[in-house]
Amino acid sequence: MPIIQVNILAGRSPELKAELAAKITETVSQTLQAKPETIRVLLQEYAEGEWFVGGKAMPVAKPPGS
């Protein structure tokens, strides 16, 4: 059973996260020849002040089109 963990900044809509999980599932299924129902996708979101790059906090994700 493949388990895929994805770490992202908070701020994305439930619909966008569901689309991401669906596309990851499809890709893993095709690549590993695994049935989609055996694939787990775990999303871990990080709030502003919990993700740093180069020692600087990254802002939360902005919704598409903003």
Coordinates of N, CA and C in Angstrom, one line a residue, residues 18-62:
A18 N -8.1 18.4 -2.8 CA -8.7 17.2 -3.3 C -8.2 16.9 -4.7
E19 N -8.1 17.9 -5.5 CA -7.5 17.8 -6.9 C -6.1 17.3 -6.8
L20 N -5.3 17.8 -6.0 CA -3.9 17.4 -5.8 C -3.9 15.9 -5.4
A21 N -4.7 15.5 -4.4 CA -4.7 14.1 -4.0 C -5.1 13.2 -5.1
A22 N -6.1 13.6 -5.9 CA -6.6 12.8 -7.0 C -5.5 12.6 -8.1
K23 N -4.8 13.7 -8.4 CA -3.7 13.6 -9.4 C -2.5 12.8 -8.9
I24 N -2.2 12.9 -7.7 CA -1.1 12.1 -7.1 C -1.5 10.7 -7.1
T25 N -2.7 10.4 -6.7 CA -3.2 9.0 -6.7 C -3.1 8.4 -8.1
E26 N -3.6 9.1 -9.1 CA -3.6 8.7 -10.5 C -2.1 8.4 -11.0
T27 N -1.2 9.3 -10.7 CA 0.2 9.1 -11.1 C 0.8 7.9 -10.4
V28 N 0.6 7.8 -9.1 CA 1.2 6.7 -8.4 C 0.6 5.4 -8.9
S29 N -0.7 5.4 -9.1 CA -1.3 4.2 -9.6 C -0.7 3.7 -11.0
Q30 N -0.6 4.6 -11.9 CA 0.0 4.3 -13.2 C 1.5 3.9 -13.1
T31 N 2.2 4.6 -12.3 CA 3.7 4.4 -12.2 C 4.0 3.0 -11.5
L32 N 3.3 2.8 -10.4 CA 3.6 1.6 -9.6 C 2.6 0.4 -9.9
Q33 N 1.7 0.7 -10.8 CA 0.7 -0.3 -11.2 C 0.0 -0.8 -9.9
A34 N -0.4 0.1 -9.1 CA -1.2 -0.2 -7.9 C -2.6 0.3 -8.1
K35 N -3.5 -0.4 -7.5 CA -4.9 0.0 -7.5 C -5.1 1.3 -6.7
P36 N -5.9 2.2 -7.3 CA -6.1 3.5 -6.6 C -6.6 3.4 -5.2
E37 N -7.4 2.4 -4.9 CA -8.0 2.2 -3.6 C -6.9 1.8 -2.5
T38 N -5.8 1.4 -3.0 CA -4.7 1.0 -2.1 C -3.7 2.1 -1.8
I39 N -3.9 3.3 -2.4 CA -3.0 4.4 -2.3 C -3.5 5.4 -1.3
R40 N -2.6 5.8 -0.4 CA -3.0 6.8 0.6 C -2.2 8.1 0.4
V41 N -2.8 9.2 0.4 CA -2.2 10.5 0.3 C -2.4 11.3 1.6
L42 N -1.4 11.7 2.2 CA -1.5 12.5 3.5 C -1.0 13.9 3.3
L43 N -1.8 14.8 3.5 CA -1.4 16.3 3.4 C -1.2 16.8 4.7
Q44 N 0.0 17.4 4.9 CA 0.3 18.1 6.2 C 0.5 19.6 5.8
E45 N -0.4 20.4 6.5 CA -0.3 21.8 6.2 C 0.4 22.5 7.3
Y46 N 1.1 23.6 7.0 CA 1.9 24.4 7.9 C 1.4 25.8 7.9
A47 N 1.1 26.4 9.0 CA 0.6 27.7 9.1 C 1.8 28.7 9.0
E48 N 1.4 30.0 8.8 CA 2.5 31.0 8.7 C 3.3 31.0 10.0
G49 N 4.6 31.1 9.8 CA 5.5 31.0 11.0 C 6.0 29.6 11.3
E50 N 5.5 28.6 10.6 CA 6.0 27.3 10.8 C 6.8 26.7 9.7
W51 N 7.1 27.5 8.6 CA 7.8 27.0 7.4 C 8.9 28.1 7.2
F52 N 10.1 27.7 7.1 CA 11.2 28.7 6.9 C 12.1 28.3 5.7
V53 N 12.5 29.3 5.0 CA 13.4 29.1 3.9 C 14.5 30.2 4.0
G54 N 15.7 29.7 4.1 CA 16.8 30.6 4.3 C 16.7 31.4 5.6
G55 N 16.1 30.8 6.6 CA 15.9 31.5 7.9 C 14.8 32.5 8.0
K56 N 14.0 32.6 6.9 CA 12.9 33.5 6.9 C 11.6 32.8 6.8
A57 N 10.6 33.2 7.6 CA 9.3 32.6 7.5 C 8.6 32.8 6.2
M58 N 8.0 31.8 5.7 CA 7.2 31.9 4.5 C 5.8 32.2 4.8
P59 N 5.1 33.0 3.9 CA 3.7 33.3 4.2 C 2.8 32.1 3.8
V60 N 1.6 32.1 4.2 CA 0.6 31.1 3.8 C 0.4 31.2 2.3
A61 N -0.1 30.2 1.7 CA -0.3 30.2 0.3 C -1.5 31.1 -0.1
K62 N -1.4 31.8 -1.2 CA -2.4 32.7 -1.6 C -3.3 31.9 -2.6

